[in-house]
Structure formats: structure tokens, C-alpha cells
Short mmCIF file of C-alpha atoms in Angstrom, two decimals:
data_model
loop_
_atom_site.label_atom_id
_atom_site.label_comp_id
_atom_site.label_asym_id
_atom_site.label_seq_id
_atom_site.Cartn_x
_atom_site.Cartn_y
_atom_site.Cartn_z
CA MET L 1 -1.30 52.66 41.13
CA ARG L 2 1.52 50.60 42.55
CA LYS L 3 3.19 48.20 40.16
CA GLU L 4 2.15 45.18 42.12
CA LYS L 5 0.00 42.21 41.31
CA ILE L 6 -3.47 42.95 42.67
CA PRO L 7 -5.09 39.81 44.12
CA ALA L 8 -8.34 38.67 42.56
CA ALA L 9 -9.83 38.58 46.07
CA THR L 10 -9.11 42.29 46.43
CA ILE L 11 -11.08 43.06 43.27
CA ILE L 12 -14.02 40.97 44.52
CA ARG L 13 -13.91 42.87 47.83
CA LEU L 14 -13.82 46.21 46.01
CA SER L 15 -17.18 45.20 44.52
CA VAL L 16 -18.53 44.38 47.97
CA TYR L 17 -17.29 47.72 49.33
CA GLN L 18 -18.75 49.50 46.32
CA ARG L 19 -22.23 48.04 46.84
CA TYR L 20 -22.23 48.92 50.52
CA LEU L 21 -21.04 52.48 49.81
CA LYS L 22 -23.86 52.87 47.28
CA ARG L 23 -26.34 51.80 49.90
CA LEU L 24 -24.88 54.22 52.44
CA LEU L 25 -24.96 57.09 49.95
CA ALA L 26 -28.57 56.33 49.05
CA ASN L 27 -29.37 56.45 52.77
CA GLY L 28 -27.69 59.83 53.14
CA VAL L 29 -24.68 58.56 55.11
CA LYS L 30 -21.65 60.80 54.55
CA VAL L 31 -18.80 59.04 56.39
CA VAL L 32 -18.09 55.36 57.13
CA SER L 33 -15.51 53.83 59.47
CA SER L 34 -13.01 51.28 58.22
CA SER L 35 -14.33 48.70 60.70
CA GLU L 36 -17.90 49.02 59.42
CA LEU L 37 -16.85 48.79 55.78
CA ALA L 38 -14.49 45.89 56.53
CA TYR L 39 -17.22 44.01 58.42
CA GLU L 40 -19.42 44.16 55.34
CA ALA L 41 -16.82 42.21 53.38
CA SER L 42 -16.04 39.82 56.26
CA VAL L 43 -12.47 41.07 56.61
CA ASN L 44 -10.66 43.03 59.29
CA PRO L 45 -9.89 46.76 58.91
CA ALA L 46 -6.21 46.02 58.15
CA GLN L 47 -7.24 43.98 55.10
CA LEU L 48 -9.56 46.77 53.95
CA ARG L 49 -6.72 49.28 54.20
CA LYS L 50 -4.42 46.91 52.32
CA ASP L 51 -7.03 46.45 49.59
CA LEU L 52 -7.36 50.20 49.14
CA SER L 53 -3.61 50.83 49.40
CA TYR L 54 -3.07 49.28 45.96
CA PHE L 55 -4.84 52.29 44.51
CA GLY L 56 -3.70 55.20 46.66
CA ARG L 57 -4.29 56.70 50.09
CA PHE L 58 -7.83 57.03 51.38
CA GLY L 59 -9.60 57.98 54.56
CA VAL L 60 -8.62 60.02 57.58
CA ARG L 61 -7.37 58.22 60.68
CA GLY L 62 -9.95 58.44 63.46
CA VAL L 63 -12.56 59.87 61.10
CA GLY L 64 -13.14 57.32 58.37
CA TYR L 65 -13.88 57.44 54.68
CA ASP L 66 -15.91 60.00 52.78
CA VAL L 67 -18.65 57.80 51.32
CA ALA L 68 -19.26 59.68 48.06
CA SER L 69 -15.60 60.14 47.28
CA LEU L 70 -14.55 56.56 48.04
CA LEU L 71 -17.54 55.25 46.06
CA ASN L 72 -16.51 57.35 43.10
CA THR L 73 -12.91 56.12 43.32
CA ILE L 74 -13.77 52.43 43.65
CA SER L 75 -16.39 52.66 40.91
CA GLY L 76 -13.75 54.20 38.69
CA ILE L 77 -11.25 51.43 39.44
CA LEU L 78 -13.84 48.78 38.64
CA GLY L 79 -14.90 50.56 35.46
CA LEU L 80 -18.39 51.12 36.83
CA LEU L 81 -18.85 54.86 36.35
CA ASP L 82 -20.97 54.16 33.30
CA GLU L 83 -23.44 51.50 32.25
CA TRP L 84 -22.26 48.35 30.52
CA ARG L 85 -24.27 46.74 27.78
CA VAL L 86 -24.31 42.95 27.80
CA VAL L 87 -25.42 40.27 25.36
CA LEU L 88 -27.00 37.14 26.73
CA VAL L 89 -26.47 33.89 24.83
CA GLY L 90 -28.81 31.13 25.93
CA ALA L 91 -32.49 31.73 26.63
CA GLY L 92 -32.99 28.64 28.81
CA PRO L 93 -34.06 28.69 32.47
CA ILE L 94 -30.82 30.23 33.77
CA GLY L 95 -30.69 32.85 31.02
CA GLN L 96 -34.29 33.87 31.54
CA ALA L 97 -33.82 34.04 35.32
CA LEU L 98 -30.84 36.36 34.83
CA LEU L 99 -32.85 38.64 32.52
CA ARG L 100 -35.46 39.06 35.25
CA HIS L 101 -32.94 39.57 38.05
CA PRO L 102 -33.17 43.19 39.29
CA GLN L 103 -29.55 43.26 40.47
CA PHE L 104 -28.16 43.63 36.94
CA SER L 105 -29.88 46.91 36.10
CA ARG L 106 -29.36 48.12 39.67
CA GLN L 107 -25.61 47.69 39.14
CA GLY L 108 -25.63 49.28 35.69
CA TYR L 109 -25.58 46.13 33.55
CA VAL L 110 -28.09 46.34 30.72
CA PHE L 111 -29.03 43.29 28.67
CA GLU L 112 -28.95 44.63 25.15
CA ALA L 113 -29.96 41.52 23.20
CA VAL L 114 -30.67 37.83 23.74
CA PHE L 115 -29.57 34.99 21.45
CA ASP L 116 -30.12 31.27 21.15
CA PHE L 117 -29.59 28.55 18.54
CA ASP L 118 -32.65 26.58 19.58
CA GLU L 119 -35.46 26.98 17.05
CA ASN L 120 -37.94 26.63 19.91
CA HIS L 121 -36.55 29.77 21.53
CA ILE L 122 -35.78 31.98 18.52
CA GLY L 123 -38.43 34.65 17.95
CA LYS L 124 -39.94 34.12 21.37
CA GLN L 125 -40.90 37.24 23.27
CA LEU L 126 -39.49 37.14 26.80
CA GLU L 127 -40.66 38.97 29.88
CA GLY L 128 -39.03 42.38 29.92
CA GLY L 129 -39.42 42.92 26.19
CA HIS L 130 -36.54 40.96 24.67
CA THR L 131 -37.11 38.87 21.57
CA VAL L 132 -34.75 35.90 21.26
CA ARG L 133 -32.60 36.26 18.15
CA ALA L 134 -30.68 33.67 16.19
CA ILE L 135 -26.98 33.15 16.90
CA GLU L 136 -26.28 34.20 13.30
CA ASP L 137 -27.17 37.80 14.24
CA LEU L 138 -24.68 37.83 17.12
CA PRO L 139 -21.56 39.21 15.34
CA LYS L 140 -23.49 42.04 13.71
CA VAL L 141 -25.14 43.19 16.95
CA ILE L 142 -21.91 43.04 18.95
CA LYS L 143 -19.88 44.92 16.35
CA GLU L 144 -22.48 47.57 15.55
CA ARG L 145 -23.16 48.38 19.19
CA GLY L 146 -19.58 47.98 20.40
CA ILE L 147 -20.58 45.51 23.13
CA GLN L 148 -17.75 44.02 25.17
CA LEU L 149 -19.51 41.84 27.76
CA ALA L 150 -21.36 38.57 27.22
CA VAL L 151 -23.20 36.18 29.51
CA LEU L 152 -22.93 32.61 28.28
CA ALA L 153 -25.67 30.24 29.45
CA VAL L 154 -25.81 27.57 26.76
CA PRO L 155 -25.41 23.80 27.16
CA SER L 156 -21.78 23.00 27.95
CA GLU L 157 -21.16 21.12 24.69
CA ARG L 158 -21.83 24.30 22.68
CA ALA L 159 -19.87 26.63 24.97
CA GLN L 160 -16.54 26.69 23.10
CA GLU L 161 -18.11 27.19 19.71
CA ILE L 162 -20.22 30.14 20.92
CA ALA L 163 -17.26 31.60 22.83
CA ASP L 164 -15.26 31.60 19.59
CA VAL L 165 -18.01 33.59 17.86
CA LEU L 166 -18.18 36.03 20.77
CA VAL L 167 -14.43 36.63 20.77
CA GLU L 168 -14.26 37.05 16.98
CA SER L 169 -17.03 39.62 17.22
CA GLY L 170 -15.19 41.73 19.77
CA ILE L 171 -16.33 40.51 23.20
CA LYS L 172 -13.65 41.09 25.87
CA GLY L 173 -15.29 39.56 28.95
CA ILE L 174 -17.45 36.46 29.29
CA LEU L 175 -19.48 35.46 32.35
CA ASN L 176 -19.68 31.73 31.78
CA PHE L 177 -22.46 29.66 33.35
CA CYS L 178 -21.37 26.54 31.47
CA THR L 179 -19.50 24.02 33.56
CA THR L 180 -16.77 23.31 31.02
CA ARG L 181 -13.72 25.50 30.66
CA ILE L 182 -13.46 27.53 27.47
CA ARG L 183 -10.30 28.63 25.70
CA VAL L 184 -10.01 32.30 24.80
CA PRO L 185 -7.11 34.34 23.44
CA ARG L 186 -5.18 36.85 25.53
CA GLY L 187 -7.04 40.08 25.95
CA VAL L 188 -10.28 38.25 26.73
CA SER L 189 -11.31 37.36 30.29
CA VAL L 190 -13.64 34.62 31.44
CA GLN L 191 -15.34 34.43 34.81
CA TYR L 192 -16.83 31.04 35.64
CA VAL L 193 -20.03 30.54 37.61
CA ASP L 194 -20.45 27.02 38.95
CA PHE L 195 -22.97 26.94 41.78
CA THR L 196 -21.85 23.51 42.90
CA ILE L 197 -18.28 24.70 43.49
CA LEU L 198 -19.73 27.22 45.92
CA LEU L 199 -21.71 24.45 47.60
CA ASP L 200 -18.43 22.52 47.92
CA THR L 201 -16.94 25.33 50.03
CA LEU L 202 -19.86 24.81 52.41
CA THR L 203 -19.59 21.02 52.51
CA TYR L 204 -15.87 21.42 53.15
CA LYS L 205 -16.54 23.59 56.20
CA ILE L 206 -19.30 21.34 57.51
CA SER L 207 -17.11 18.27 57.03
CA GLN L 208 -14.12 19.90 58.71
CA ASN L 209 -16.26 20.85 61.68
CA ASN L 210 -17.61 17.34 61.83
CA THR L 211 -14.31 15.49 61.66
CA GLY L 212 -12.61 17.86 64.04
CA ASN L 213 -9.97 18.80 61.46
CA LYS L 214 -9.51 22.21 62.94
CA GLU L 215 -7.92 25.05 61.11
CA PRO L 216 -6.18 27.52 63.37
CA VAL L 217 -8.59 30.19 64.55
CA SER L 218 -7.80 33.68 63.37
CA SER L 219 -9.13 36.01 66.03
CA ALA L 220 -9.48 38.77 63.46
CA LYS L 221 -11.66 36.78 61.10
CA PRO L 222 -13.70 34.13 62.94
CA LYS L 223 -15.60 32.42 60.16
CA TRP L 224 -17.16 29.49 61.92
CA ALA L 225 -16.89 27.87 65.31
CA ARG L 226 -14.98 24.69 66.00
CA GLU L 227 -16.66 23.70 69.22
CA HIS L 228 -19.61 22.14 67.43
CA SER L 229 -19.81 18.44 66.77
CA TRP L 230 -22.66 16.46 65.30
CA PRO L 231 -23.12 13.47 63.06
CA VAL L 232 -23.17 14.31 59.36
CA VAL L 233 -26.43 12.90 58.11
CA GLN L 234 -25.89 11.82 54.54
CA SER L 235 -27.33 9.11 52.40
CA ASN L 236 -24.74 6.65 51.24
CA ILE L 237 -25.63 6.62 47.59
CA GLN L 238 -22.81 6.33 45.07
CA ARG L 239 -22.19 9.46 42.97
CA GLN L 240 -23.51 9.41 39.44
CA GLY L 241 -21.23 8.02 36.78
CA VAL L 242 -18.12 7.65 38.84
CA SER L 243 -16.96 5.29 41.53
CA LEU L 244 -14.96 7.11 44.13
CA THR L 245 -13.14 4.09 45.48
CA SER L 246 -9.89 3.44 43.73
CA MET T 1 -3.30 18.09 57.93
CA ARG T 2 -0.90 20.93 58.74
CA LYS T 3 -2.09 23.43 61.34
CA GLU T 4 -2.13 26.26 58.89
CA LYS T 5 -4.89 28.51 57.65
CA ILE T 6 -6.06 27.09 54.33
CA PRO T 7 -6.88 29.86 51.84
CA ALA T 8 -10.43 29.99 50.53
CA ALA T 9 -8.97 30.07 47.00
CA THR T 10 -7.32 26.71 47.64
CA ILE T 11 -10.67 25.16 48.56
CA ILE T 12 -12.24 26.56 45.39
CA ARG T 13 -9.37 25.11 43.32
CA LEU T 14 -9.79 21.73 45.01
CA SER T 15 -13.32 21.72 43.59
CA VAL T 16 -11.98 22.52 40.14
CA TYR T 17 -9.37 19.77 40.39
CA GLN T 18 -12.03 17.37 41.67
CA ARG T 19 -14.33 17.97 38.71
CA TYR T 20 -11.51 17.51 36.22
CA LEU T 21 -10.35 14.31 37.92
CA LYS T 22 -13.92 12.97 37.77
CA ARG T 23 -13.99 13.65 34.06
CA LEU T 24 -10.61 11.95 33.56
CA LEU T 25 -11.72 8.91 35.56
CA ALA T 26 -14.95 8.66 33.57
CA ASN T 27 -12.81 8.72 30.40
CA GLY T 28 -10.60 5.93 31.68
CA VAL T 29 -7.52 8.09 32.29
CA LYS T 30 -5.36 6.62 35.05
CA VAL T 31 -2.60 9.22 35.59
CA VAL T 32 -2.52 13.00 35.19
CA SER T 33 0.47 15.35 35.21
CA SER T 34 0.61 18.31 37.58
CA SER T 35 0.87 20.72 34.65
CA GLU T 36 -2.33 19.39 33.06
CA LEU T 37 -4.26 19.51 36.32
CA ALA T 38 -2.88 22.96 37.15
CA TYR T 39 -3.81 24.28 33.69
CA GLU T 40 -7.41 23.27 34.31
CA ALA T 41 -7.57 25.59 37.32
CA SER T 42 -5.59 28.40 35.61
CA VAL T 43 -2.67 28.12 38.00
CA ASN T 44 0.92 26.94 37.62
CA PRO T 45 2.08 23.50 38.83
CA ALA T 46 3.79 25.05 41.87
CA GLN T 47 0.47 26.43 43.06
CA LEU T 48 -1.21 23.05 42.53
CA ARG T 49 1.48 21.38 44.62
CA LYS T 50 1.09 24.03 47.32
CA ASP T 51 -2.69 23.54 47.35
CA LEU T 52 -2.29 19.81 47.83
CA SER T 53 0.53 20.15 50.35
CA TYR T 54 -1.93 21.43 52.97
CA PHE T 55 -3.38 17.93 53.06
CA GLY T 56 -0.38 15.64 52.67
CA ARG T 57 2.02 14.40 50.01
CA PHE T 58 0.66 13.34 46.66
CA GLY T 59 1.97 12.31 43.27
CA VAL T 60 5.23 10.91 42.06
CA ARG T 61 7.81 13.28 40.57
CA GLY T 62 8.12 12.72 36.83
CA VAL T 63 5.09 10.45 36.79
CA GLY T 64 2.13 12.46 38.03
CA TYR T 65 -0.94 11.79 40.10
CA ASP T 66 -2.99 8.63 40.26
CA VAL T 67 -6.39 9.91 39.12
CA ALA T 68 -8.64 7.61 41.18
CA SER T 69 -6.64 7.99 44.35
CA LEU T 70 -6.29 11.78 44.17
CA LEU T 71 -9.98 12.10 43.31
CA ASN T 72 -10.88 10.03 46.34
CA THR T 73 -8.64 12.12 48.59
CA ILE T 74 -9.88 15.50 47.36
CA SER T 75 -13.50 14.35 47.46
CA GLY T 76 -12.94 13.29 51.05
CA ILE T 77 -11.42 16.64 51.99
CA LEU T 78 -14.36 18.49 50.44
CA GLY T 79 -16.87 16.18 52.12
CA LEU T 80 -18.08 14.92 48.75
CA LEU T 81 -17.81 11.14 49.14
CA ASP T 82 -21.54 10.98 49.72
CA GLU T 83 -24.55 12.83 48.43
CA TRP T 84 -25.79 15.97 50.16
CA ARG T 85 -29.43 16.75 50.48
CA VAL T 86 -30.39 20.39 50.05
CA VAL T 87 -33.51 22.44 50.71
CA LEU T 88 -34.36 25.23 48.30
CA VAL T 89 -36.14 28.27 49.67
CA GLY T 90 -37.60 30.47 46.95
CA ALA T 91 -39.40 29.06 43.93
CA GLY T 92 -38.96 32.13 41.74
CA PRO T 93 -37.09 32.21 38.41
CA ILE T 94 -33.63 31.65 39.95
CA GLY T 95 -34.84 28.88 42.24
CA GLN T 96 -36.62 27.07 39.43
CA ALA T 97 -33.61 27.39 37.14
CA LEU T 98 -31.40 25.85 39.82
CA LEU T 99 -33.79 22.92 40.26
CA ARG T 100 -33.50 22.16 36.55
CA HIS T 101 -29.72 22.59 36.41
CA PRO T 102 -28.11 19.18 35.76
CA GLN T 103 -24.85 20.11 37.50
CA PHE T 104 -26.32 19.73 40.99
CA SER T 105 -27.26 16.06 40.71
CA ARG T 106 -24.09 15.41 38.72
CA GLN T 107 -22.09 16.68 41.68
CA GLY T 108 -24.14 14.80 44.25
CA TYR T 109 -26.40 17.62 45.45
CA VAL T 110 -30.01 16.51 45.68
CA PHE T 111 -32.84 18.99 46.13
CA GLU T 112 -34.92 17.35 48.83
CA ALA T 113 -37.73 19.89 49.15
CA VAL T 114 -38.74 23.33 47.88
CA PHE T 115 -40.32 26.10 49.96
CA ASP T 116 -41.82 29.52 49.40
CA PHE T 117 -43.97 32.01 51.32
CA ASP T 118 -45.75 33.27 48.22
CA GLU T 119 -49.32 31.94 48.06
CA ASN T 120 -49.02 31.96 44.26
CA HIS T 121 -46.18 29.44 44.45
CA ILE T 122 -47.27 27.17 47.33
CA GLY T 123 -48.76 23.90 46.14
CA LYS T 124 -47.46 24.41 42.61
CA GLN T 125 -46.02 21.33 40.93
CA LEU T 126 -42.61 22.16 39.44
CA GLU T 127 -40.76 20.43 36.66
CA GLY T 128 -38.84 17.53 38.14
CA GLY T 129 -41.59 16.54 40.53
CA HIS T 130 -41.22 18.98 43.41
CA THR T 131 -44.29 20.53 44.97
CA VAL T 132 -43.68 23.93 46.54
CA ARG T 133 -44.34 23.80 50.27
CA ALA T 134 -45.11 26.56 52.75
CA ILE T 135 -42.27 28.05 54.79
CA GLU T 136 -44.08 26.84 57.92
CA ASP T 137 -43.12 23.24 57.01
CA LEU T 138 -39.42 24.12 56.76
CA PRO T 139 -38.27 23.37 60.35
CA LYS T 140 -40.02 19.99 60.43
CA VAL T 141 -38.54 18.82 57.12
CA ILE T 142 -35.01 19.97 57.96
CA LYS T 143 -35.04 18.38 61.42
CA GLU T 144 -36.67 15.11 60.43
CA ARG T 145 -34.35 14.54 57.49
CA GLY T 146 -31.23 15.96 59.11
CA ILE T 147 -30.57 18.34 56.23
CA GLN T 148 -27.61 20.70 56.63
CA LEU T 149 -27.49 22.63 53.35
CA ALA T 150 -29.90 25.27 52.07
CA VAL T 151 -30.11 27.36 48.93
CA LEU T 152 -31.68 30.74 49.61
CA ALA T 153 -33.25 32.46 46.61
CA VAL T 154 -35.90 34.73 48.11
CA PRO T 155 -36.29 38.51 47.71
CA SER T 156 -33.51 40.25 49.65
CA GLU T 157 -35.87 41.87 52.16
CA ARG T 158 -36.95 38.44 53.43
CA ALA T 159 -33.45 36.91 53.46
CA GLN T 160 -32.55 37.48 57.13
CA GLU T 161 -35.87 36.26 58.46
CA ILE T 162 -35.67 33.03 56.43
CA ALA T 163 -32.01 32.55 57.32
CA ASP T 164 -32.95 32.69 61.01
CA VAL T 165 -35.52 29.92 60.50
CA LEU T 166 -32.97 27.83 58.58
CA VAL T 167 -30.34 28.19 61.30
CA GLU T 168 -32.79 27.43 64.12
CA SER T 169 -33.84 24.29 62.27
CA GLY T 170 -30.29 22.99 62.00
CA ILE T 171 -28.93 24.22 58.66
CA LYS T 172 -25.11 24.60 58.72
CA GLY T 173 -24.42 25.98 55.26
CA ILE T 174 -26.37 28.49 53.16
CA LEU T 175 -25.81 29.26 49.49
CA ASN T 176 -27.27 32.76 49.35
CA PHE T 177 -28.52 34.22 46.08
CA CYS T 178 -29.89 37.30 47.83
CA THR T 179 -27.80 40.41 47.42
CA THR T 180 -27.95 41.51 51.05
CA ARG T 181 -25.64 40.10 53.68
CA ILE T 182 -27.21 37.89 56.32
CA ARG T 183 -26.08 37.42 59.91
CA VAL T 184 -25.62 33.86 61.12
CA PRO T 185 -24.14 32.48 64.35
CA ARG T 186 -20.77 30.74 64.51
CA GLY T 187 -20.92 27.20 63.23
CA VAL T 188 -22.97 28.25 60.21
CA SER T 189 -21.36 29.23 56.90
CA VAL T 190 -22.78 31.42 54.16
CA GLN T 191 -21.58 31.53 50.58
CA TYR T 192 -22.82 34.52 48.59
CA VAL T 193 -23.67 34.42 44.90
CA ASP T 194 -23.89 37.84 43.28
CA PHE T 195 -23.58 37.60 39.51
CA THR T 196 -22.90 41.30 39.16
CA ILE T 197 -19.82 41.08 41.39
CA LEU T 198 -18.44 38.55 38.92
CA LEU T 199 -19.25 40.92 36.07
CA ASP T 200 -17.33 43.62 37.96
CA THR T 201 -14.18 41.50 37.81
CA LEU T 202 -14.57 41.52 34.02
CA THR T 203 -15.24 45.25 33.75
CA TYR T 204 -12.20 45.84 35.97
CA LYS T 205 -9.97 43.91 33.58
CA ILE T 206 -11.45 45.53 30.49
CA SER T 207 -11.08 48.99 32.04
CA GLN T 208 -7.50 48.32 33.15
CA ASN T 209 -6.61 47.20 29.65
CA ASN T 210 -8.24 50.26 28.20
CA THR T 211 -6.63 52.86 30.45
CA GLY T 212 -3.23 51.22 30.24
CA ASN T 213 -3.07 50.68 34.01
CA LYS T 214 -0.93 47.65 33.61
CA GLU T 215 -0.43 45.14 36.34
CA PRO T 216 2.92 43.39 36.20
CA VAL T 217 2.80 40.36 33.96
CA SER T 218 3.34 37.04 35.68
CA SER T 219 4.83 34.72 33.11
CA ALA T 220 3.43 31.72 34.94
CA LYS T 221 -0.14 32.93 34.89
CA PRO T 222 -0.86 35.15 31.89
CA LYS T 223 -4.48 36.10 32.40
CA TRP T 224 -4.99 38.74 29.75
CA ALA T 225 -2.86 40.65 27.33
CA ARG T 226 -1.83 44.24 27.82
CA GLU T 227 -0.94 45.12 24.25
CA HIS T 228 -4.53 45.75 23.26
CA SER T 229 -6.03 49.20 23.22
CA TRP T 230 -9.44 50.25 22.09
CA PRO T 231 -12.06 52.81 23.03
CA VAL T 232 -14.45 51.61 25.70
CA VAL T 233 -17.88 52.02 24.16
CA GLN T 234 -20.25 52.84 26.95
CA SER T 235 -23.38 54.87 27.16
CA ASN T 236 -23.10 57.76 29.54
CA ILE T 237 -26.28 57.17 31.50
CA GLN T 238 -26.22 57.87 35.23
CA ARG T 239 -26.55 54.82 37.45
CA GLN T 240 -29.91 54.16 39.00
CA GLY T 241 -30.65 55.79 42.30
CA VAL T 242 -27.21 57.14 43.02
CA SER T 243 -25.13 60.00 41.74
CA LEU T 244 -21.50 59.03 41.53
CA THR T 245 -20.11 62.54 41.61
CA SER T 246 -19.36 63.77 45.10
#
């Protein structure tokens, strides 16, 4: 591996490549072209080659990539050659929806135990066979089973306190569905999930199209057209809790 | 606005800045330093200044940014000065969890109507007052109310078909919780949400730490420590449906 800072976007794309390669392998496809694989991640083939170049040399010019071999390599880079056991903290609507989401087990993430501090949830039997346990049991379960990944889906005001317990117990990575930032020591990573930030990227694009604030078009990566123009239909209601006029 | 390609990561960070500025304003804070605002988005002040420089000149050296004014500017760039009405397609666990998530209304996203094709869901009264409507009503509702944003949370095998209906009806942005890619024409944007891809970024970091594959440390942006070393405790179960050895 080159001693070079690897962009976060490259790691995300490795995951996208990995999923597509898995699908190809399952369908019996042996070789994939760089343009097909790049298309899947909405980049051009040069970006795909750059992404892979951080980790070595792959593929044969004019032939493409060996699906099984590249899948194995990328899975290894991402740490995905084995299953990962995960604790879920927060058995509310989001937490329960995640438990039932087939994509986790399909990608090798296994929910090992579910915790909550809400007396109404503790002891409840969830679909899929999990019984919600009290937060007090969290350190013991994490330590005994050597779990390193946690999904945090508690109300934001409890997020830091629970994160502290997770870190003390040995968790090294937290997928955080709470909308507040949490502080963790070095050696622990946090990935934030805020659905509304993703919606903002869409409203940005729609608004840019509407106002005619055109970004230069990259011919290699046409993301959306600029020739469209239409009135943005929005209600003119003030945002909750904050006036946006200064 | 400079005629320069604005990185997707910059747009995401604008959302993070925007949320923090809203919080500051609600707490009566009038001025914020670049280092404080940058810290919130896990970047250094130089990156913050670069992000803002795409859109003009802001802040006063040695003083900082006027909270209300910068909030207003960033909200305008992101198209967030008004509310956005959203249709939800898919009233399963994820869809219902999103409906109940307070962050949407807090950020000005209002679920206007909910649709499903499952006879077991249609007509059901959901928490919050929505009644699930049949997919057949989708074009009429979108056109009549001029809605441009949709959240797609249907089983992956139906995603493309529903996306086609959304686009034909006038939707310009789709937040897609399905794990398959969908094809949309120019002028329409799709933002994918795959929780397991975010987990992969965590397993990547944990695995890198474990194997000692150190990326160079940037002193400005220390994301995780490299001095740690521990055995990765993982079960050795083969991934579902795919052998990873070539």
C-alpha cells in the first residue's frame, strides 16, 4: 500500500465496487470491464483505476478485472472477509427497522444483542428473536464477545453518555443515527447517519438547477442536466424554531 | 459563484455547518470562529474557508462569522430557506421509522403523503396521521402539489419501476433506501442510503489499525490513532451466497 492519504470517497466507492462484484460473482460472471464497474459507482474508469491504485495493480488492459480475485482483494481491504458482530443500542423505530433490514446479514453484519434504557422496551421480544436488554448489561456483552462495532440509535440527548459506555467497553466503530456529534478518543471511529443531510444534497441540486447557478459540466461525469428550468414549488412557511432572516 | 466544480463533500459539509449555525442561533450566539465551526465538521479551518470560498467571501479575520448571516447564506445555497414537501413510497419498517423521525420536520422536510403497493399497507392509518395510499394515486398527488422530492423505501426489486413513475410525475430528487442502483434521466438526482456501506468505512478503519497498514497521519485532521493493536475478534463464517476465495 502506498503511503498516501486515502480519500474517504475512495473507501465508500470500494464498498460500491465490492457489492457489484458480489452480484456478478453470484451470477457467474468471471470478468468485468473497468467502464462497467466504474459506471456502477457513478465515476469514470480513470477514477476507478485511481481508487484501486492505492492498493496495488489490478486488471489487464483490454481484458478487465477478474471478478473473484478483485472481490477478494477489496473485501480484504475493507475488512470484510469475515462476519462482523454488532451491538444495537436503541430499540425504537429506527433500531427495529435496522434489525429487520436484510442488507445487514447479506453483507455479513450480524446483530448480536440489542440494548435500551427504556423500561418499556427492556425484556421485549423483537421480531427476529432478539430480546431487548438493559444498558447495564452492555459492557459485559461487548467484552465477553469481543464486539467492536455498535449501532447507536438512541435519542440525541443520551448519545454521548451511551457512546462513553461503548468506548469504555471496547467498541472501536460506532454507526451513529443520532443527530448530535459525539466525542470519542483516538482509536475509535464514528460514522454519522443524518438522512436530512442527504436530502440537502438533493435540494441543493434542485435549487441550483432552478436558479441557473450552473456548475461547469464534466463530460466524464454528467450528474444532472442544466437545461431544465421550472418554478420551485415550495410553501413559504418559516422553519421551526429559527428565523432565517438576520 | 465561481465557475468551478464544487465537490460533493463540500455540499455535505455545508449541511453540517448549517445545522450547527442553527443551533448557535437558537442559543443566542451571534458570532462563531472558523475553528469552532470547522471542528464541528471534523475539518480544519482552512478547509472550512475553502468550502465557503466557492460561494463568496465570508467572515472577518480575527473576529469570525456572523451566525445569522452565514446561516442565511448557507441555507440559501442549499435551497433550505423554505420547507420542502416530500412523498414517501414504502410504508414498511424503514418508511415508518422515517415518518416518526423528528429530524425531518426540524430541518423543514414535510412528509406530504405516503404510498405503498402492498394491499396489507394501503388504507392503514400510521402514527402521525398519514393514511397509506395506493401507488396509482402517486402521479396525481405529485403533479397537483408540485412535489419534487421523494423518499424511496420499497423492496429493491420494485425500485426501478417506482422510480420511473416518480420521474414521470415530476420528481427531481430521490432519496433511495433500496440497495440497487436506479437509472434516472438527466435533471433528476438520486442519493443512495446504504447503512452497510457506512459500516464498511468503520470496518476498514478497524482493520487498517489492526494490520498496521498505517495511512500517513495528518496533524490537522487526526481521525483515529495508529498506536493501538489488538486481535480482531471475528467469527470465521463464510459470507452468505458467495465464496470469497477465487
